[in-house]
Short mmCIF file of the N, C-alpha and C atoms (twelve columns), coordinates in Angstrom:
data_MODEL
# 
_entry.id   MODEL 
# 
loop_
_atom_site.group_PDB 
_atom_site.id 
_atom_site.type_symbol 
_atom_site.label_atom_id 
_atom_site.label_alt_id 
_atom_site.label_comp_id 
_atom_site.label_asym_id 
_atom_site.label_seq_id 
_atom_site.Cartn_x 
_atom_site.Cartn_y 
_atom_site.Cartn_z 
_atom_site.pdbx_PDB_model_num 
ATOM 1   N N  . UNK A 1   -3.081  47.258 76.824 1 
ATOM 2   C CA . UNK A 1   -3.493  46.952 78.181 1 
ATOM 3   C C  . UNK A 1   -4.918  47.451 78.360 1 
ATOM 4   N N  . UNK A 2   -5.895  46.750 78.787 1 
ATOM 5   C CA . UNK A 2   -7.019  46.913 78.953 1 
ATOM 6   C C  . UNK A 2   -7.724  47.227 77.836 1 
ATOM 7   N N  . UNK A 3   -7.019  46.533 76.501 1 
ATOM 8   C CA . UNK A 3   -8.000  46.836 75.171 1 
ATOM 9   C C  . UNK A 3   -8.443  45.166 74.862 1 
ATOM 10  N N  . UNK A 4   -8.952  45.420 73.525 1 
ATOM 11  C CA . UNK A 4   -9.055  43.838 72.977 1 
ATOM 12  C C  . UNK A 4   -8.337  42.894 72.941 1 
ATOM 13  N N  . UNK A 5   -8.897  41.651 73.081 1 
ATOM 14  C CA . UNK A 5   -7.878  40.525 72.796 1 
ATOM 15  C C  . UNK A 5   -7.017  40.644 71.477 1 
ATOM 16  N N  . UNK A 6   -5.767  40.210 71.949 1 
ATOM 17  C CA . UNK A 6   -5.488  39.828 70.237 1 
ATOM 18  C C  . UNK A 6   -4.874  38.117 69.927 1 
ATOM 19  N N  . UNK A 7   -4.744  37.727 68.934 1 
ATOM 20  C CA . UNK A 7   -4.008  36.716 69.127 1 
ATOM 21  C C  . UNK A 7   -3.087  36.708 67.900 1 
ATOM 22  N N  . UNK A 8   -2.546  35.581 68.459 1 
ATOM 23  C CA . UNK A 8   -1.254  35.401 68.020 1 
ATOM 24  C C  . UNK A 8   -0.936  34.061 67.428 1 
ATOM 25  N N  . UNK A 9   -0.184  33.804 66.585 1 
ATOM 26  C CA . UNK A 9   -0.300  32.260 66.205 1 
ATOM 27  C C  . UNK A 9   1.095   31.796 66.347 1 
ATOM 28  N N  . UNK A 10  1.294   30.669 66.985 1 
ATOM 29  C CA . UNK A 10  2.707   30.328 67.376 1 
ATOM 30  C C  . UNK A 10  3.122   28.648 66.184 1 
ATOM 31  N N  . UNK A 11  3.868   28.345 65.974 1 
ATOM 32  C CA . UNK A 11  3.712   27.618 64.729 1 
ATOM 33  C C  . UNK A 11  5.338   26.747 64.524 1 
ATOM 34  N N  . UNK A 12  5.968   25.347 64.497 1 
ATOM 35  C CA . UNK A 12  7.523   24.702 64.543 1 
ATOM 36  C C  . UNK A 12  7.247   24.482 62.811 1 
ATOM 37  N N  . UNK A 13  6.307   24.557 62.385 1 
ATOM 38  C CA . UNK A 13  6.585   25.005 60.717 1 
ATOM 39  C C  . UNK A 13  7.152   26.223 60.077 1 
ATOM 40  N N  . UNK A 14  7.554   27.156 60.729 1 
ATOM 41  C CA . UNK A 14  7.791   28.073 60.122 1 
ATOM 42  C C  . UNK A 14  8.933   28.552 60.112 1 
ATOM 43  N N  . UNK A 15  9.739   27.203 60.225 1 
ATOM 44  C CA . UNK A 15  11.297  27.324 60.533 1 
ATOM 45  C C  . UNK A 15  11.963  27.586 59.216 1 
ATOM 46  N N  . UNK A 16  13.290  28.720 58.839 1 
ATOM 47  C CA . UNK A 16  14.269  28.870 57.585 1 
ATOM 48  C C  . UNK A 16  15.715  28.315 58.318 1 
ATOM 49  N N  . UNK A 17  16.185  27.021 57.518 1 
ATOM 50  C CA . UNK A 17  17.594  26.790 57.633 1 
ATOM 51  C C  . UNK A 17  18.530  28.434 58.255 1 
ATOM 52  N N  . UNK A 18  19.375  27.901 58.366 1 
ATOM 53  C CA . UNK A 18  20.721  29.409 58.520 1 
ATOM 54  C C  . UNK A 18  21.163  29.857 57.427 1 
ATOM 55  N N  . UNK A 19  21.345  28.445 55.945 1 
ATOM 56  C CA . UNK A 19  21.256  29.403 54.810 1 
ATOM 57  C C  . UNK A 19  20.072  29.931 53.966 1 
ATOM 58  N N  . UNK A 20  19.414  29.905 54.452 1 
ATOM 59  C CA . UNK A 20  17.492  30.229 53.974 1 
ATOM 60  C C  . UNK A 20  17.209  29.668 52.713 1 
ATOM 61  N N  . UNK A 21  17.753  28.187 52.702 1 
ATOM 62  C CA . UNK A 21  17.270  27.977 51.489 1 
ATOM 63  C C  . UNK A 21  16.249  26.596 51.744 1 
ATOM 64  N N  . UNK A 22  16.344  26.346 52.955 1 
ATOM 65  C CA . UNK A 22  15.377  25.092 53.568 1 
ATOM 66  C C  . UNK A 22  14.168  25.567 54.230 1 
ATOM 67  N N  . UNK A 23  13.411  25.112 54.370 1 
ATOM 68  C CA . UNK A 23  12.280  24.442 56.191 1 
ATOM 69  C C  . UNK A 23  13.094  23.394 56.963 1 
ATOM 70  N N  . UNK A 24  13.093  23.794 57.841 1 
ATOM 71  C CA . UNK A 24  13.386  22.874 59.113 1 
ATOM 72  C C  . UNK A 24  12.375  23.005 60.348 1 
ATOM 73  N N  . UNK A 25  11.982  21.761 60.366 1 
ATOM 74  C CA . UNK A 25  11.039  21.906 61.861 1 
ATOM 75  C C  . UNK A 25  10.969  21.465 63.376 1 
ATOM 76  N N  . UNK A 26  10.736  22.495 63.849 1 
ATOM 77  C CA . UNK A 26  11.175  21.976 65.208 1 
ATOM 78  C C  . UNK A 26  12.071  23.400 66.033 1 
ATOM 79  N N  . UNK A 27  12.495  23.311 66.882 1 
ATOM 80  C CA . UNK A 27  13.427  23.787 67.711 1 
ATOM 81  C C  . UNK A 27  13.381  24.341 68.914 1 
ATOM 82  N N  . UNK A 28  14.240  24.965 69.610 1 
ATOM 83  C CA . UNK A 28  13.973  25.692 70.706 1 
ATOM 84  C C  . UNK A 28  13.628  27.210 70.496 1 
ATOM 85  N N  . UNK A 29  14.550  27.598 69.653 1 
ATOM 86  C CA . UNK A 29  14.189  29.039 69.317 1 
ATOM 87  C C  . UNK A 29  14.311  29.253 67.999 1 
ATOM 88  N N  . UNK A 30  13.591  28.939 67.349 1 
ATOM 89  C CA . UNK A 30  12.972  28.923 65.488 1 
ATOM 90  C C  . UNK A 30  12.691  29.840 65.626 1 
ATOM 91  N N  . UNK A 31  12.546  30.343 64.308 1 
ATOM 92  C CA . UNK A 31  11.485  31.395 63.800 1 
ATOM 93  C C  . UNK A 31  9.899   30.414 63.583 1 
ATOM 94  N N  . UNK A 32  9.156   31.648 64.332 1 
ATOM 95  C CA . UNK A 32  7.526   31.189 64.020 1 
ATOM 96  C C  . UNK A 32  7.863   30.429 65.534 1 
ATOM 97  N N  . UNK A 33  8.104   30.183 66.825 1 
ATOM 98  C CA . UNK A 33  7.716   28.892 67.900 1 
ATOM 99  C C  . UNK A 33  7.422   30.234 68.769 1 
ATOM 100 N N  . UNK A 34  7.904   31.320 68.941 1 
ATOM 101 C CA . UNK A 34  7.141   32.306 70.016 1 
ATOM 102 C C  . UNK A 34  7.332   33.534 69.128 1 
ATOM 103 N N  . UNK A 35  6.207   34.174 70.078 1 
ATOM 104 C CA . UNK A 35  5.478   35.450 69.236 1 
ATOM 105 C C  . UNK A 35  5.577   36.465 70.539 1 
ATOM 106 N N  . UNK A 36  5.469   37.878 69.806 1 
ATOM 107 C CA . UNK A 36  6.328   39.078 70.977 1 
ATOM 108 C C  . UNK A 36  5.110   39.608 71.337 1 
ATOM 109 N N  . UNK A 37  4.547   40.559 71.971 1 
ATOM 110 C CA . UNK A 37  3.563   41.792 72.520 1 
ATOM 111 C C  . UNK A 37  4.653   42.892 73.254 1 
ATOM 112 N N  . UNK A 38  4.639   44.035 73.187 1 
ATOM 113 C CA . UNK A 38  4.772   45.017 73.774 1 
ATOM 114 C C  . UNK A 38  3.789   46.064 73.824 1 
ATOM 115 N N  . UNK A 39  3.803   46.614 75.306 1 
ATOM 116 C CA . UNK A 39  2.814   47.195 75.586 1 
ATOM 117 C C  . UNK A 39  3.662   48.023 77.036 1 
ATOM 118 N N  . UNK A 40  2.496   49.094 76.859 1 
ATOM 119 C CA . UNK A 40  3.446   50.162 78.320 1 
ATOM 120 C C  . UNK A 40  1.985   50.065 79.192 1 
ATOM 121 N N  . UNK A 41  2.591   50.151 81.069 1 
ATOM 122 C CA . UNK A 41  1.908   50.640 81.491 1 
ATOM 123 C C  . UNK A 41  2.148   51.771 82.435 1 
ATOM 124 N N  . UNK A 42  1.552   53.089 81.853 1 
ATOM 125 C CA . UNK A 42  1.238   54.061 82.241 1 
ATOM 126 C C  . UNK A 42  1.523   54.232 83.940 1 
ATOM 127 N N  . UNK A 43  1.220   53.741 84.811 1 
ATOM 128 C CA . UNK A 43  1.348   53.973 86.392 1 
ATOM 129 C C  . UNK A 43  1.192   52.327 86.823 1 
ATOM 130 N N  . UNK A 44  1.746   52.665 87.971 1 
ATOM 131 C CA . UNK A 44  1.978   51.369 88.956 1 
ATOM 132 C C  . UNK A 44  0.351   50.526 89.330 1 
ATOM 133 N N  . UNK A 45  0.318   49.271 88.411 1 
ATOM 134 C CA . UNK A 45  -1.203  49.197 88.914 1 
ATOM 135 C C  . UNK A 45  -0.954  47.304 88.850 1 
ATOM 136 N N  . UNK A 46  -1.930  46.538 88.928 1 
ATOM 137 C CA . UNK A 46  -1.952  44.952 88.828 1 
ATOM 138 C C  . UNK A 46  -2.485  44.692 87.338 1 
ATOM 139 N N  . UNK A 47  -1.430  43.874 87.062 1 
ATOM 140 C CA . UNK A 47  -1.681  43.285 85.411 1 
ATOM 141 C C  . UNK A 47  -2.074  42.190 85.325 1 
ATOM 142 N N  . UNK A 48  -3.404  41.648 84.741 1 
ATOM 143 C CA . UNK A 48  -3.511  40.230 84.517 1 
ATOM 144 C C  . UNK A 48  -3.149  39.755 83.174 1 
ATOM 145 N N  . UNK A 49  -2.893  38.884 82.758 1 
ATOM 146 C CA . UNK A 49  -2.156  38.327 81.469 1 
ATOM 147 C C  . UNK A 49  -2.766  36.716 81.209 1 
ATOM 148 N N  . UNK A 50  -3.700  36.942 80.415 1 
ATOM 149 C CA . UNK A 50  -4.594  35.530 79.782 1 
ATOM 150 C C  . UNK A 50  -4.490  34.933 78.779 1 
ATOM 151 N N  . UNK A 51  -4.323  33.840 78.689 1 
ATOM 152 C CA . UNK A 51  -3.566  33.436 77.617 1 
ATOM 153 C C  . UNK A 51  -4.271  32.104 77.250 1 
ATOM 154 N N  . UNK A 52  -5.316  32.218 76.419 1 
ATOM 155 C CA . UNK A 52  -6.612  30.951 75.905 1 
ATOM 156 C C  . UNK A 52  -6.168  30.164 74.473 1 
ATOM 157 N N  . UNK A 53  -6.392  28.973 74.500 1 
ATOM 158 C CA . UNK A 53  -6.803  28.472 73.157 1 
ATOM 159 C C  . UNK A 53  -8.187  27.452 73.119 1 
ATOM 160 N N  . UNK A 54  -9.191  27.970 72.350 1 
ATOM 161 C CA . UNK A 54  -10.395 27.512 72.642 1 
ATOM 162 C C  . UNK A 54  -10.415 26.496 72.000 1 
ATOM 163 N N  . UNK A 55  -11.182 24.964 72.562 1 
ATOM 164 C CA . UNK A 55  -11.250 24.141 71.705 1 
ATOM 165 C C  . UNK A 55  -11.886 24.006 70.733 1 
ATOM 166 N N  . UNK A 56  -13.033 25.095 70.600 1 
ATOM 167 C CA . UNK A 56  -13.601 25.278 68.975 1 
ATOM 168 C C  . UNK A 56  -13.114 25.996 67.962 1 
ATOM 169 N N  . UNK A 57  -12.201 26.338 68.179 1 
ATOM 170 C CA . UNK A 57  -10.508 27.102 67.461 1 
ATOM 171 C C  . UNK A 57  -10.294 26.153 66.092 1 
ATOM 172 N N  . UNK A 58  -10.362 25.977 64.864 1 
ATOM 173 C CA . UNK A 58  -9.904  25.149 64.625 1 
ATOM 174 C C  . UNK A 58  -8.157  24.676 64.774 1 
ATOM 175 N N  . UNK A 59  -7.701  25.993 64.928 1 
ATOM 176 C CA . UNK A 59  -5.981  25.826 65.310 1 
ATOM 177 C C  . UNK A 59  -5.892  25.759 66.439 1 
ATOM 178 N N  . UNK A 60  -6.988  25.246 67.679 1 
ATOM 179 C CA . UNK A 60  -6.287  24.392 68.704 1 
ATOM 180 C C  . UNK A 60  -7.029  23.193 68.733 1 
ATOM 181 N N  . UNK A 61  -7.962  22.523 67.751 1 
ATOM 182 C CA . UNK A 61  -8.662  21.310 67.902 1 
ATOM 183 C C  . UNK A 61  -7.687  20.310 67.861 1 
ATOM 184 N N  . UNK A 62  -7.228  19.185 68.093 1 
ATOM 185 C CA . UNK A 62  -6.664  18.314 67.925 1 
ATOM 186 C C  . UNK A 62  -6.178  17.933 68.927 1 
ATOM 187 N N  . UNK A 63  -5.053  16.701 68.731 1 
ATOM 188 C CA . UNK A 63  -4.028  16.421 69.754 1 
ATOM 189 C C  . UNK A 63  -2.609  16.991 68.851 1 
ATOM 190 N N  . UNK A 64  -1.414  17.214 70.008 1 
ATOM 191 C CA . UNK A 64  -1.517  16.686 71.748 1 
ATOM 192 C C  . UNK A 64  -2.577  18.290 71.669 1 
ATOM 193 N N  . UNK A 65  -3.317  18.072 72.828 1 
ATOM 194 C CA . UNK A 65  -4.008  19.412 73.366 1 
ATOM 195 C C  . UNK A 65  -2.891  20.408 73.777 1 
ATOM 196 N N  . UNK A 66  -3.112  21.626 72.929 1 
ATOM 197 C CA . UNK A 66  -2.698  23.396 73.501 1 
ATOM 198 C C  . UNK A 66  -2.376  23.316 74.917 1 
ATOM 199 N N  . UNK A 67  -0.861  23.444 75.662 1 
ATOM 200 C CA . UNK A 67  -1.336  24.290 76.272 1 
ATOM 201 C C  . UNK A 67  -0.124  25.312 76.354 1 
ATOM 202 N N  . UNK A 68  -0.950  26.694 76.367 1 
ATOM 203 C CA . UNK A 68  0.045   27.736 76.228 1 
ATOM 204 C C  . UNK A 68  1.010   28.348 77.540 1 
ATOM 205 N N  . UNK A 69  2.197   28.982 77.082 1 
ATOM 206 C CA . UNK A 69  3.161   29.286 78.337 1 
ATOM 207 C C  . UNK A 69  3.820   30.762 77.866 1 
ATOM 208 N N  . UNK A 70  4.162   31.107 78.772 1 
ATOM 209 C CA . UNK A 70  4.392   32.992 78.759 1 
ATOM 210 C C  . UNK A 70  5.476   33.168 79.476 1 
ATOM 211 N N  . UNK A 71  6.079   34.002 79.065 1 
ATOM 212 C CA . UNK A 71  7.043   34.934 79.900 1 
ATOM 213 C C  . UNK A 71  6.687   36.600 79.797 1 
ATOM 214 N N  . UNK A 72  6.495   36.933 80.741 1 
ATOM 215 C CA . UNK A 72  6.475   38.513 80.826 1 
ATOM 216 C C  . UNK A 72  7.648   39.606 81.445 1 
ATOM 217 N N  . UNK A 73  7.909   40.248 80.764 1 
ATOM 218 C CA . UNK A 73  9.321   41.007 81.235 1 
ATOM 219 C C  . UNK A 73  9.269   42.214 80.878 1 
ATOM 220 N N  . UNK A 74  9.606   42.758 82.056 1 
ATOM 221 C CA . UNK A 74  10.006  44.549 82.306 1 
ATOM 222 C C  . UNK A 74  11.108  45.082 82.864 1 
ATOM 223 N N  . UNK A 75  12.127  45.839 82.162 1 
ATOM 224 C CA . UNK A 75  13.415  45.486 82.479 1 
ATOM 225 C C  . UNK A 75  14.226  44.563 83.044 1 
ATOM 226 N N  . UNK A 76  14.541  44.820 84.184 1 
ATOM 227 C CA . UNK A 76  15.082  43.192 84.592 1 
ATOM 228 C C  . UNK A 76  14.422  42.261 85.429 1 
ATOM 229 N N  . UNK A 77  13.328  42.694 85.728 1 
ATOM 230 C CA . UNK A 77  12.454  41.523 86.322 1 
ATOM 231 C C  . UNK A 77  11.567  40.765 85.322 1 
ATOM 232 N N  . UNK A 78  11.652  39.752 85.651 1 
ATOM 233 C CA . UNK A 78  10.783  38.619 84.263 1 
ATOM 234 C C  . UNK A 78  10.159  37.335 85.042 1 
ATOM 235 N N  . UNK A 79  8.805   37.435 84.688 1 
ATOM 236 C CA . UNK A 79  7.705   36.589 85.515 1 
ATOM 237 C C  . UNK A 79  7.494   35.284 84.276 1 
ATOM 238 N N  . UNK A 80  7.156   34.280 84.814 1 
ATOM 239 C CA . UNK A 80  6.909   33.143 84.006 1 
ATOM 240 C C  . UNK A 80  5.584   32.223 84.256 1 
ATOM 241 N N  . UNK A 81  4.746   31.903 83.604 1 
ATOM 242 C CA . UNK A 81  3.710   31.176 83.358 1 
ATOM 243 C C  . UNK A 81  3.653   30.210 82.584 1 
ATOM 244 N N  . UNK A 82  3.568   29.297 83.634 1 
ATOM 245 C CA . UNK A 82  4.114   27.322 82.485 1 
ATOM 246 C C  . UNK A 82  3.604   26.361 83.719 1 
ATOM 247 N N  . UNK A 83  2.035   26.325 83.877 1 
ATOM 248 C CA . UNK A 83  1.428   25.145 84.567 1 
ATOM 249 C C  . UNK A 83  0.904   24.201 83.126 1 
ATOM 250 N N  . UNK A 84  1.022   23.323 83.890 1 
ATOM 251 C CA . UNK A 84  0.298   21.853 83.094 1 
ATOM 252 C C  . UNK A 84  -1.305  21.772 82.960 1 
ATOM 253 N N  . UNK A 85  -1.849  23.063 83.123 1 
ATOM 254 C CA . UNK A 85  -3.520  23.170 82.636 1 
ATOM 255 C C  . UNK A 85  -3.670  23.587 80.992 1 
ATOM 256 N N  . UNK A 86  -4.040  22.699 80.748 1 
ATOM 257 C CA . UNK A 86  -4.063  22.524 78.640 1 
ATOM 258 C C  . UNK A 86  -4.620  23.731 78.619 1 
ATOM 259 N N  . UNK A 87  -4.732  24.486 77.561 1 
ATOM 260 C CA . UNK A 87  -5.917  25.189 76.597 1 
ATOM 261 C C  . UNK A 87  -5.192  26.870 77.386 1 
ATOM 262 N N  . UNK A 88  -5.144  27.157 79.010 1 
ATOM 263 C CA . UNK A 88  -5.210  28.197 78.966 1 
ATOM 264 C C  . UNK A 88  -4.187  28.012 80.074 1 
ATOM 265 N N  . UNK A 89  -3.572  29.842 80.442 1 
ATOM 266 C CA . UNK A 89  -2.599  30.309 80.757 1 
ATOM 267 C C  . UNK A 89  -3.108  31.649 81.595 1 
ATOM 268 N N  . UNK A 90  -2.831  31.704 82.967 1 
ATOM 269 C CA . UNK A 90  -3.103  33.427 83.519 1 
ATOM 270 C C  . UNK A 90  -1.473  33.791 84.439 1 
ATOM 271 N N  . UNK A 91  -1.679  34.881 84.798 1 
ATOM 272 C CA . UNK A 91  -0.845  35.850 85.799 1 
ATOM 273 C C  . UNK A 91  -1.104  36.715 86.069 1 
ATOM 274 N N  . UNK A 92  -1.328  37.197 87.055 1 
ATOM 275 C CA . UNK A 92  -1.386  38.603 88.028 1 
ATOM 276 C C  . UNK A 92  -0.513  38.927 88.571 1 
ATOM 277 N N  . UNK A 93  0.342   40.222 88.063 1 
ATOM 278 C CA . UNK A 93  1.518   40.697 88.635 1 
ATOM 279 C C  . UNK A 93  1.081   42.014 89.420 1 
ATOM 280 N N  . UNK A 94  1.639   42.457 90.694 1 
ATOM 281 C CA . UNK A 94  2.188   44.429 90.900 1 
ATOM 282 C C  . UNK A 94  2.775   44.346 89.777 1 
ATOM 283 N N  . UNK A 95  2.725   45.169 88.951 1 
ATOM 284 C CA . UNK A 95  3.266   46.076 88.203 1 
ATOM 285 C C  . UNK A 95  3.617   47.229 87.745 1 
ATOM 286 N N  . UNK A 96  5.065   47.487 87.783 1 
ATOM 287 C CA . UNK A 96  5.472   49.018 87.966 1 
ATOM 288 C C  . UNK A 96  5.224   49.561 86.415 1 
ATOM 289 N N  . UNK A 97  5.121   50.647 86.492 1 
ATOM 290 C CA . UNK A 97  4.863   51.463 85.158 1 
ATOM 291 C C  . UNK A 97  6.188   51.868 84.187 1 
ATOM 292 N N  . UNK A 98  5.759   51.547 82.894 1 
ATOM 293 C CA . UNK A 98  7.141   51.209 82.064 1 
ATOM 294 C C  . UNK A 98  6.857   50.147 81.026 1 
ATOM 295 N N  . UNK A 99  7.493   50.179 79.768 1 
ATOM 296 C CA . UNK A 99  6.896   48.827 78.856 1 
ATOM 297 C C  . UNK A 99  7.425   47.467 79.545 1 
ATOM 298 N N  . UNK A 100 6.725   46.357 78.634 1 
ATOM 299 C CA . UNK A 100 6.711   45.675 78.872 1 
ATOM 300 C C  . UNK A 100 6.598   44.390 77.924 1 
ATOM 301 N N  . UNK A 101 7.258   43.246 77.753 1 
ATOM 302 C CA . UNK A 101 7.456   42.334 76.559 1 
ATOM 303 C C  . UNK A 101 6.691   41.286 77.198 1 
ATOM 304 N N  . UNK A 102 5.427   40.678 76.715 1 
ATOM 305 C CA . UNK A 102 5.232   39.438 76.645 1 
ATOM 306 C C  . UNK A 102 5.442   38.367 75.310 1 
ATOM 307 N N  . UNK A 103 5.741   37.180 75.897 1 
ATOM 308 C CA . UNK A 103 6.778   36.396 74.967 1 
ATOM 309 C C  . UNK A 103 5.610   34.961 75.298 1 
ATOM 310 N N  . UNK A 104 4.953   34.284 74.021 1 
ATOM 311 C CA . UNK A 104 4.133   33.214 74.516 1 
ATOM 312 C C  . UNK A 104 4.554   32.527 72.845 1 
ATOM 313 N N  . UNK A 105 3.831   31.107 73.620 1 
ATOM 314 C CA . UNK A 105 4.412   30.064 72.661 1 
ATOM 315 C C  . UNK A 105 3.620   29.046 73.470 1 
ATOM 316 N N  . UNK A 106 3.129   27.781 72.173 1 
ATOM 317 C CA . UNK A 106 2.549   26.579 72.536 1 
ATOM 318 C C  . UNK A 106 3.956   25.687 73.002 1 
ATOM 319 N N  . UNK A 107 4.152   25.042 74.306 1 
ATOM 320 C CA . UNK A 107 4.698   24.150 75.078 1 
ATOM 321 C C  . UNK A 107 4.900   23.268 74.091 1 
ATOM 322 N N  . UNK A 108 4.348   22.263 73.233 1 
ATOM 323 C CA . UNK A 108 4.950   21.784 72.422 1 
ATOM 324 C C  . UNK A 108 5.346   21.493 71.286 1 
ATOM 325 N N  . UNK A 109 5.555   23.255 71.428 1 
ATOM 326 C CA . UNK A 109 6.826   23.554 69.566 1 
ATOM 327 C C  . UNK A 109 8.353   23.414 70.662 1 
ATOM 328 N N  . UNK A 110 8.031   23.148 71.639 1 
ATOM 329 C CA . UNK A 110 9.930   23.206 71.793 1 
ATOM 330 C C  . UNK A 110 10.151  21.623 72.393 1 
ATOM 331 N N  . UNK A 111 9.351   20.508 72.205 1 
ATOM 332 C CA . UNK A 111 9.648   19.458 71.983 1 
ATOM 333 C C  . UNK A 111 10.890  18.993 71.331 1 
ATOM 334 N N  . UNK A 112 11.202  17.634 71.629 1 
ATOM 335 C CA . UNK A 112 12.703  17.120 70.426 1 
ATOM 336 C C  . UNK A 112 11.567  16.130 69.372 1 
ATOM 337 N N  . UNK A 113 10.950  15.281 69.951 1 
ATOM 338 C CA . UNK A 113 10.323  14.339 69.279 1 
ATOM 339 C C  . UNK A 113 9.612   15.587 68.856 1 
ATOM 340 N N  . UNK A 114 9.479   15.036 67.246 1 
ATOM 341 C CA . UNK A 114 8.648   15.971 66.059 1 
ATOM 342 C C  . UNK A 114 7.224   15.366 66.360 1 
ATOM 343 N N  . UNK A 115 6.502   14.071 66.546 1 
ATOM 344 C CA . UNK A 115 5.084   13.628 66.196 1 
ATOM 345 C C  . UNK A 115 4.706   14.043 67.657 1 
ATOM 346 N N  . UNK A 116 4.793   14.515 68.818 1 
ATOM 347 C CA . UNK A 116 4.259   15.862 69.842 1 
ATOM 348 C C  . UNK A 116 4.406   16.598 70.180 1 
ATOM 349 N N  . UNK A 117 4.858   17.274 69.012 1 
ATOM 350 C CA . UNK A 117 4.406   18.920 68.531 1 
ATOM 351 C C  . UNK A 117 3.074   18.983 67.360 1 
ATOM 352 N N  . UNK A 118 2.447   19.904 67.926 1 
ATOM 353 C CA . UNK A 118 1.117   20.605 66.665 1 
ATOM 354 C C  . UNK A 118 1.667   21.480 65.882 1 
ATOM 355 N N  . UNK A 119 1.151   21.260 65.269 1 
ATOM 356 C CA . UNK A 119 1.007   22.398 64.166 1 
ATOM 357 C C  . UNK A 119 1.105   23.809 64.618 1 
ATOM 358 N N  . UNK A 120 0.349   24.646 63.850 1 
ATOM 359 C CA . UNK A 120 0.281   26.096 63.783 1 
ATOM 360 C C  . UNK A 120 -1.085  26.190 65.226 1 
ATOM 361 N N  . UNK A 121 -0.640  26.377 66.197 1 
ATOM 362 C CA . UNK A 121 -1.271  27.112 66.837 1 
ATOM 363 C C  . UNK A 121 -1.588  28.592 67.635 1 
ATOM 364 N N  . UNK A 122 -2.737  29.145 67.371 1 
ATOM 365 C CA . UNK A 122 -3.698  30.296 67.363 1 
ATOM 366 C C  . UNK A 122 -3.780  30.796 68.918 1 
ATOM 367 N N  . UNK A 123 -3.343  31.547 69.691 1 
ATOM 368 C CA . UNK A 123 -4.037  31.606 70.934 1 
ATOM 369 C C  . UNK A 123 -4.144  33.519 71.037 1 
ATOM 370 N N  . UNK A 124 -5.454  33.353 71.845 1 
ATOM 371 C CA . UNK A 124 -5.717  34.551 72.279 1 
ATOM 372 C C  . UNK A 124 -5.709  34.966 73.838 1 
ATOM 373 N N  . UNK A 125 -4.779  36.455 73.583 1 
ATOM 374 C CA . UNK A 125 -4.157  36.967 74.740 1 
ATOM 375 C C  . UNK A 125 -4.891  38.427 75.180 1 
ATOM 376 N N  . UNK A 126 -5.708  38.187 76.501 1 
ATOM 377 C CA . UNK A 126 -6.130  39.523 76.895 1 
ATOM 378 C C  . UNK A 126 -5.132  39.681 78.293 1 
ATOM 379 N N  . UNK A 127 -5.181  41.392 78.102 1 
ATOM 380 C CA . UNK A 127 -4.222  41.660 79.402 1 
ATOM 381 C C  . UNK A 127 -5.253  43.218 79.648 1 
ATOM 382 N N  . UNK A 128 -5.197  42.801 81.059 1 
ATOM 383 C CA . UNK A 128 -6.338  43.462 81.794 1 
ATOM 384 C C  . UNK A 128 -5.519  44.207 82.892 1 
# 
């Protein structure tokens, strides 16, 4: 919280069958379609949560265009971020002090049709 960006790469290639002897691609909850962050915050303060994929990225150039979606959760309250603006993602929560899981993933690795979903995509997450 309040350090560097980091990113994360979210990816419907990086799926193992149930007997791990395949790739399978695609799903709702694969391995490789969302990626974790945990992080604590120290005292009760406002969290912003940014969530970019630049189009000079080469892992967000293409079609369909990036756009990324979040869930943020702290014990049992859990905030969600999923507008239809391509490339990037924000939220500003109150936030009480205590860890905290953010959960992000490109919108279309959880497609059914396989030809609109991308590939391996890259996004970078600052939380301020």
């Amino acid at each position: 919280l309040g350090g560097a960006a980091v990113r994360l790469c979210s990816s419907d290639e990086l799926v193992v069958s149930a007997d791990g002897t395949e790739i399978e691609q695609g799903g709702y909850n694969k391995l490789g379609i969302r990626r974790f962050l945990r992080f604590n915050v120290p005292s009760a303060r406002a969290i912003q949560v940014t969530v970019t994929c630049s189009a000079s990225d080469a892992f967000c150039a293409g079609d369909p265009v990036p756009n990324p979606d979040f869930f943020l959760s702290q014990a049992s309250t859990l905030y969600y971020a999923g507008s239809t603006v391509p490339r990037t993602e924000n939220l500003t929560v109150a936030g009480a002090s205590g860890d905290y899981v953010l959960e992000i993933y490109d919108r279309s690795h959880l497609l059914e049709n396989a030809s609109a979903r991308r590939g391996r995509t890259c996004m970078t997450v600052t939380l301020q």
